[in-house]
mmCIF file of C-alpha atoms in Angstrom:
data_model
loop_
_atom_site.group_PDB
_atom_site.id
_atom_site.type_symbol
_atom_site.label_atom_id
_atom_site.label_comp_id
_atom_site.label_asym_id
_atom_site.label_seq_id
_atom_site.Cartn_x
_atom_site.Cartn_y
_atom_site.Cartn_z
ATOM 1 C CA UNK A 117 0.000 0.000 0.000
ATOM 2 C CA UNK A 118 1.558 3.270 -1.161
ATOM 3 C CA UNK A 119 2.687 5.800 1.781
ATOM 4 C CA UNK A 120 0.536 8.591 1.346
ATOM 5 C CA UNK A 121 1.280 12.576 2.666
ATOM 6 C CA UNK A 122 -1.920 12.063 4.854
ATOM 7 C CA UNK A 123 0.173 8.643 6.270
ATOM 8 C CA UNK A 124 3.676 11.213 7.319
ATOM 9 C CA UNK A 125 1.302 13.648 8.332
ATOM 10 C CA UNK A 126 -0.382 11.745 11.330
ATOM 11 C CA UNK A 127 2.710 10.180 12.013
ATOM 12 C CA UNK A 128 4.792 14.037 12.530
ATOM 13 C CA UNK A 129 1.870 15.843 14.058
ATOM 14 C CA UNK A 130 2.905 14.416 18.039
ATOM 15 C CA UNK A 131 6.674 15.419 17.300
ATOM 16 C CA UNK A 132 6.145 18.443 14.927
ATOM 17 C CA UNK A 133 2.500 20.076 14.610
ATOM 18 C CA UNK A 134 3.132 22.470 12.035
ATOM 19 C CA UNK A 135 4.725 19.751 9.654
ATOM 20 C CA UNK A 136 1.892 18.003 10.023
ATOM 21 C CA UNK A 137 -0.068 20.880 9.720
ATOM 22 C CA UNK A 138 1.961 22.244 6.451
ATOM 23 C CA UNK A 139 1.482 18.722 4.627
ATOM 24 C CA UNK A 140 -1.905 18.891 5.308
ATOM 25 C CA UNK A 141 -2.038 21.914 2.603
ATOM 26 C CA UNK A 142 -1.158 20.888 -0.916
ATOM 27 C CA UNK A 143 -1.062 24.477 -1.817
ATOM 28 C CA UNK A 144 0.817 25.467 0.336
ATOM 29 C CA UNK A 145 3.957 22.912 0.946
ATOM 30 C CA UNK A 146 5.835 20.265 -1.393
ATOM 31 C CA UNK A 147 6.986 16.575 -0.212
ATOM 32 C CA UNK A 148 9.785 14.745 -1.978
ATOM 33 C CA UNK A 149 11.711 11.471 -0.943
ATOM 34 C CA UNK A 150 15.492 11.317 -0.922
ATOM 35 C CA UNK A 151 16.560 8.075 -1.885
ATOM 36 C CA UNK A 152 18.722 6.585 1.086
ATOM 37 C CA UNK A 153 19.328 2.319 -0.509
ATOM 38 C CA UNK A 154 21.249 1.692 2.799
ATOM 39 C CA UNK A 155 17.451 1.749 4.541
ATOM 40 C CA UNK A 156 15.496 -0.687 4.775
ATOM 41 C CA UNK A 157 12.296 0.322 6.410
ATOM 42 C CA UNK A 158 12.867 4.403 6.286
ATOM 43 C CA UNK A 159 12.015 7.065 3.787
ATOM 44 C CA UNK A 160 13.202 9.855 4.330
ATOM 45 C CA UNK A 161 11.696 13.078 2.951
ATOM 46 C CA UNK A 162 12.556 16.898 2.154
ATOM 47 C CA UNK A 163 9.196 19.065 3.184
ATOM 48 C CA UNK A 164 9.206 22.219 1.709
ATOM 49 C CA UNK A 165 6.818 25.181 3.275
ATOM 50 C CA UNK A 166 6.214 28.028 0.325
ATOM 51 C CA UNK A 167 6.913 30.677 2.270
ATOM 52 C CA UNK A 168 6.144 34.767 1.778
ATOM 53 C CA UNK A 169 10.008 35.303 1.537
ATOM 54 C CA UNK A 170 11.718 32.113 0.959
ATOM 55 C CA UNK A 171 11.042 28.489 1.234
ATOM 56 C CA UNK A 172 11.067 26.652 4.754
ATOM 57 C CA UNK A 173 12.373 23.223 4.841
ATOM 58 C CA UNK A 174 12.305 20.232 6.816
ATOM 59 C CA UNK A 175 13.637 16.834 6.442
ATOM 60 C CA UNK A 176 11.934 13.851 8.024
ATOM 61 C CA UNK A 177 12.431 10.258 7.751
ATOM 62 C CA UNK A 178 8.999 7.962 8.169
ATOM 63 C CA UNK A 179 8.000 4.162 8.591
ATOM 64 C CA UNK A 180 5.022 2.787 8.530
ATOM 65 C CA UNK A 181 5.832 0.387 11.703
ATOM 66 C CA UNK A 182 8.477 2.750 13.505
ATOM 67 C CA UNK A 183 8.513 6.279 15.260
ATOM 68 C CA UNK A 184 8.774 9.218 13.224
ATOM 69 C CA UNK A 185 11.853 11.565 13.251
ATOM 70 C CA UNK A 186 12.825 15.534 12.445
ATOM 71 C CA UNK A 187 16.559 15.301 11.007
ATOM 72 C CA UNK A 188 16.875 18.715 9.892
ATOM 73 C CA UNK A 189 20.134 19.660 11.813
ATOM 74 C CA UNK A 190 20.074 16.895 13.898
ATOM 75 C CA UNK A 191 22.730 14.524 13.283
ATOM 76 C CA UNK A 192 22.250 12.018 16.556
ATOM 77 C CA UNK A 193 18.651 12.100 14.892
ATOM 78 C CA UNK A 194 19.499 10.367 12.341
ATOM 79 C CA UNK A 195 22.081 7.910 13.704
ATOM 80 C CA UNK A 196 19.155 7.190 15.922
ATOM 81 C CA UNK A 197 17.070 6.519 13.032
ATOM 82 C CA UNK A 198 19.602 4.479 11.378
ATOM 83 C CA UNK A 199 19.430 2.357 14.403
ATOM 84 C CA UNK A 200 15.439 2.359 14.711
ATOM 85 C CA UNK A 201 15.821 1.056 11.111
ATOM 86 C CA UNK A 202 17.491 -1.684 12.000
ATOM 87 C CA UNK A 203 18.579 -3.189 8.962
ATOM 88 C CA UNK A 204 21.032 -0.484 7.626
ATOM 89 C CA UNK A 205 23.806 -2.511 5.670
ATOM 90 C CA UNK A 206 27.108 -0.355 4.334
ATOM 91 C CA UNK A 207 29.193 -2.962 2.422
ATOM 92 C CA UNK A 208 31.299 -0.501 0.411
ATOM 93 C CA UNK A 209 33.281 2.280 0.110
ATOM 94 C CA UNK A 210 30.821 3.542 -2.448
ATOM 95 C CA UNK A 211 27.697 2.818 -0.340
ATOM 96 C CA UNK A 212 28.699 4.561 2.602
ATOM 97 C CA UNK A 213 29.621 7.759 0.527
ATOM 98 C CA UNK A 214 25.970 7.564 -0.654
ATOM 99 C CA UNK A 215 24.895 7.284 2.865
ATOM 100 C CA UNK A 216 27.274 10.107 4.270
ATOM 101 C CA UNK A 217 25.560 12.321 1.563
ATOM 102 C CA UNK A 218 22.460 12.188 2.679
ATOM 103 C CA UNK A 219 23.415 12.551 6.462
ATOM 104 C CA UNK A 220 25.427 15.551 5.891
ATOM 105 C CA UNK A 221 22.673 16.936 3.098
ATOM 106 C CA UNK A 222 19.470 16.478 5.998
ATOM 107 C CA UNK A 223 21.181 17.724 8.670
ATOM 108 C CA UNK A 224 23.104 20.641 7.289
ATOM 109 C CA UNK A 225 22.780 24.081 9.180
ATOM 110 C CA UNK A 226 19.101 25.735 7.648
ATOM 111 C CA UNK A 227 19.740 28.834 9.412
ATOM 112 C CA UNK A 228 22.800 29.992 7.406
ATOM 113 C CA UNK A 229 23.346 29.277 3.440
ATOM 114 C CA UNK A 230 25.237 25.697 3.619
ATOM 115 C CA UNK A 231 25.300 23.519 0.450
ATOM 116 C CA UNK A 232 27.391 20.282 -0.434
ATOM 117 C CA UNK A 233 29.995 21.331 -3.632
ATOM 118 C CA UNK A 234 30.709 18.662 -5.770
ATOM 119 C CA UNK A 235 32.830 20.077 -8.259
ATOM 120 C CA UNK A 236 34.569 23.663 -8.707
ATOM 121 C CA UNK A 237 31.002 24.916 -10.618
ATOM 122 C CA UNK A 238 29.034 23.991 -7.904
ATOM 123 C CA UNK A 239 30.822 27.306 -5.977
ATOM 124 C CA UNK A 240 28.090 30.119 -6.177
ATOM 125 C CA UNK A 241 30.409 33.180 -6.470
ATOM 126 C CA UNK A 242 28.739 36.336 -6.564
ATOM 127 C CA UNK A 243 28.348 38.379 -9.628
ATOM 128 C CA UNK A 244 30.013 41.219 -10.282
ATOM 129 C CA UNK A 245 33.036 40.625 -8.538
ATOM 130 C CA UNK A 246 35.429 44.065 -7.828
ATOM 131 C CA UNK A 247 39.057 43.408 -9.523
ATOM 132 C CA UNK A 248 40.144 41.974 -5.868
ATOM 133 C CA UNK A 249 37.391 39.643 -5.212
ATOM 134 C CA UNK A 250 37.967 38.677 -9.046
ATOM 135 C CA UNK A 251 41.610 37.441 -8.354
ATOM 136 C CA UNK A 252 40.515 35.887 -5.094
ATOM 137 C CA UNK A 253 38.397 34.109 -6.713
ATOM 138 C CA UNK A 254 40.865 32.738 -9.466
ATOM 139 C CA UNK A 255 43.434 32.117 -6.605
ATOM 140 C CA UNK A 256 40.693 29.531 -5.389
ATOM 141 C CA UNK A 257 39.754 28.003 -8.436
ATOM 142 C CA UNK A 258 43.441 27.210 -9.012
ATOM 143 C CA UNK A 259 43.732 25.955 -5.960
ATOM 144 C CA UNK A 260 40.706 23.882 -5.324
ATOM 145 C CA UNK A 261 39.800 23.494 -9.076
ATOM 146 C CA UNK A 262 41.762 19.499 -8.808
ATOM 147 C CA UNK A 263 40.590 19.062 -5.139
ATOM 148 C CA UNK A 264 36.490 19.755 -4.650
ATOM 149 C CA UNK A 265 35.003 15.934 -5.739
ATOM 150 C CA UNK A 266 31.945 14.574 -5.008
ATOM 151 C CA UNK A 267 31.987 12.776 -1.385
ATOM 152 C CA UNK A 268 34.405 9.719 -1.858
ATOM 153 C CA UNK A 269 34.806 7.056 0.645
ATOM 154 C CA UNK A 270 37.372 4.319 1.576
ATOM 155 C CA UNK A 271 37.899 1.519 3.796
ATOM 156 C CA UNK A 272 38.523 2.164 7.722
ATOM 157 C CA UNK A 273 39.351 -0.459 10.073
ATOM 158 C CA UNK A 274 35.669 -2.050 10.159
ATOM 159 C CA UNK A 275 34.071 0.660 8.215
ATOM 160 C CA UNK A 276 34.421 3.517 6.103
ATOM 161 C CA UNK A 277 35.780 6.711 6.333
ATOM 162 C CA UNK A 278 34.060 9.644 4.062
ATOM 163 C CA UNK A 279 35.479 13.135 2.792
ATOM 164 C CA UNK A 280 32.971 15.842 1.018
ATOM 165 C CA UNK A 281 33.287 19.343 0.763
ATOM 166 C CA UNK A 282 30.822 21.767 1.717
ATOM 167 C CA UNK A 283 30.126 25.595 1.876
ATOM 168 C CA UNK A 284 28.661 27.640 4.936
ATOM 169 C CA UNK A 285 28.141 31.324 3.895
ATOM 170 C CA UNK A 286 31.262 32.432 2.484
ATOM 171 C CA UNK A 287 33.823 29.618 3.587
ATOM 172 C CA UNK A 288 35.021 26.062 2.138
ATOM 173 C CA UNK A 289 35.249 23.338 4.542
ATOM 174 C CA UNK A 290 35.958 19.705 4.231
ATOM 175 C CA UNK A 291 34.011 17.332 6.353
ATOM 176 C CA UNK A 292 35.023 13.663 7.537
ATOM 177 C CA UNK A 293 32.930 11.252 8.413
ATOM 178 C CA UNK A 294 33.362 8.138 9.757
ATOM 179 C CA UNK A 295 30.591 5.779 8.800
ATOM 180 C CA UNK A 296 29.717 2.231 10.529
ATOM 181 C CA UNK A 297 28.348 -0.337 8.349
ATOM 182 C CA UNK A 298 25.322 -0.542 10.666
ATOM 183 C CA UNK A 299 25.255 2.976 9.739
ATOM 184 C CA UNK A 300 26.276 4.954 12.877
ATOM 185 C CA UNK A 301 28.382 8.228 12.084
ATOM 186 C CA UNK A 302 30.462 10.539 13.496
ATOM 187 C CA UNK A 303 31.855 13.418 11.712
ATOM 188 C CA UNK A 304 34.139 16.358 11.944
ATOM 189 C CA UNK A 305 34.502 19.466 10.051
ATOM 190 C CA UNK A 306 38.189 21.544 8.415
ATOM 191 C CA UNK A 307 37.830 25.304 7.337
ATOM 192 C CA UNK A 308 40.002 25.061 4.321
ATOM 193 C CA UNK A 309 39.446 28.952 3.649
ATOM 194 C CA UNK A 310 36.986 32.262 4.666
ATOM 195 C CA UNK A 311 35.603 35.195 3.378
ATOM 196 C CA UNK A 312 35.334 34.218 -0.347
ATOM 197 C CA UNK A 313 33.297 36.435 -2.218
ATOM 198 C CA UNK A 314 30.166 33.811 -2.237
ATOM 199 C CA UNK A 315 26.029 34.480 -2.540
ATOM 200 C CA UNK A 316 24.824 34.632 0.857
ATOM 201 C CA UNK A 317 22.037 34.414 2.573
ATOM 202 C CA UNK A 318 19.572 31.986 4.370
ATOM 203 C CA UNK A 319 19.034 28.118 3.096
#
C-alpha cells in the first residue's frame, strides 16, 4: 500500500504540529523522498513550506511500523534513526559515501546558506566581482579546481571513512565522516578557507 502525505502527516503531528499541519495543505507545501538504498524500512523526505520570503524546509524520515523523526540539523537524529531502522547494511566504500551524503545533506545548518559542492562549478560566487574579489576568486579556483570531488569514501578499520566538501556562507570546509556499516556516524569538520566572495544568505 503506497505511503501517502496524509500517512507522514499523522505520524509528525505528536513530534512536529506544524509539519503536520503544512502537509496537510497541498497548496501550500511540497513533499519529496530522498533516496537513502542503505534503509530498509525508512524514507526519508525533504518538506518544503512556500513561504512569503523564501522556502522553509524540513527533512523527516517515516515508517510505517516505527517512530517518526525531524533530522533537519540533527545529526544524533538520524544515527538514531539508522538504528530504529534496523537493517542499515554499508558494504562498500561507495555505499557509505551515498549514505554520508544524505546525512550531511538532511542535517546541514538551515539557518545559514550551507550547500554540499561537488565540483569547482558547484561554488556560487557572486556576480560582479570588484578586480580583488575577481583574483581571489581565481586564486581559489586554481587551488581547489583538482581538489572539490563529489563525497568519496574508503575503507577504515571495520568501516568507512568519508570526505565531502561543503560551503557555509562564504567559507570552504571539508568534512570527515566516519561511517559504521550498521550505519552509525560521526563526523568532523576543516575550514580550508573564509571570506570568499560567495552568494549569501539563508538556506
Amino acid at each position: 500500500m503506497a505511503i501517502t502525505r496524509e500517512d507522514i502527516a499523522r505520524a509528525i503531528e505528536p513530534l512536529r504540529p506544524d509539519i503536520a499541519e503544512a502537509l496537510g495543505d497541498r497548496k501550500s507545501s511540497g513533499i519529496e523522498r530522498i533516496e537513502c538504498p542503505a534503509l530498509s524500512r525508512y524514507r526519508v523526505y525533504m518538506v518544503t513550506v512556500f513561504a512569503p520570503h523564501a522556502p522553509i524546509v524540513h527533512y523527516i524520515a517515516y515508517a510505517e511500523d516505527g517512530p517518526p523523526f525531524v533530522l533537519s540539523e540533527d545529526p544524533d537524529a538520524f544515527v538514531a534513526m539508522a538504528a530504529a531502522d534496523g537493517g542499515v547494511e554499508i558494504a562498500s566504500a561507495s555505499e557509505a559515501a551515498a549514505y554520508a551524503e544524505v546525512f550531511l545533506t538532511v542535517t546541514r545548518p538551515l539557518s545559514e546558506l550551507s550547500y554540499l559542492v561537488k565540483t569547482l562549478k558547484d561554488v556560487s560566487f557572486r556576480p560582479g566581482l570588484g578586480p580583488d574579489e575577481a583574483a581571489a576568486r581565481k586564486d581559489f579556483e586554481r587551488t581547489y579546481g583538482p581538489v572539490i570531488k563529489p563525497p568519496a569514501g574508503r575503507k577504515a578499520g571495520d568501516g568507512f571513512e568519508v570526505t565531502a566538501y561543503r560551503v557555509v556562507e562564504q567559507s570552504l570546509e571539508r568534512m570527515t565522516l566516519q561511517v559504521s556499516r550498521s550505519g552509525e556516524i560521526e563526523s568532523s569538520d576543516e575550514t580550508l578557507e573564509e571570506d570568499l566572495p560567495l552568494v549569501i544568505g539563508g538556506a
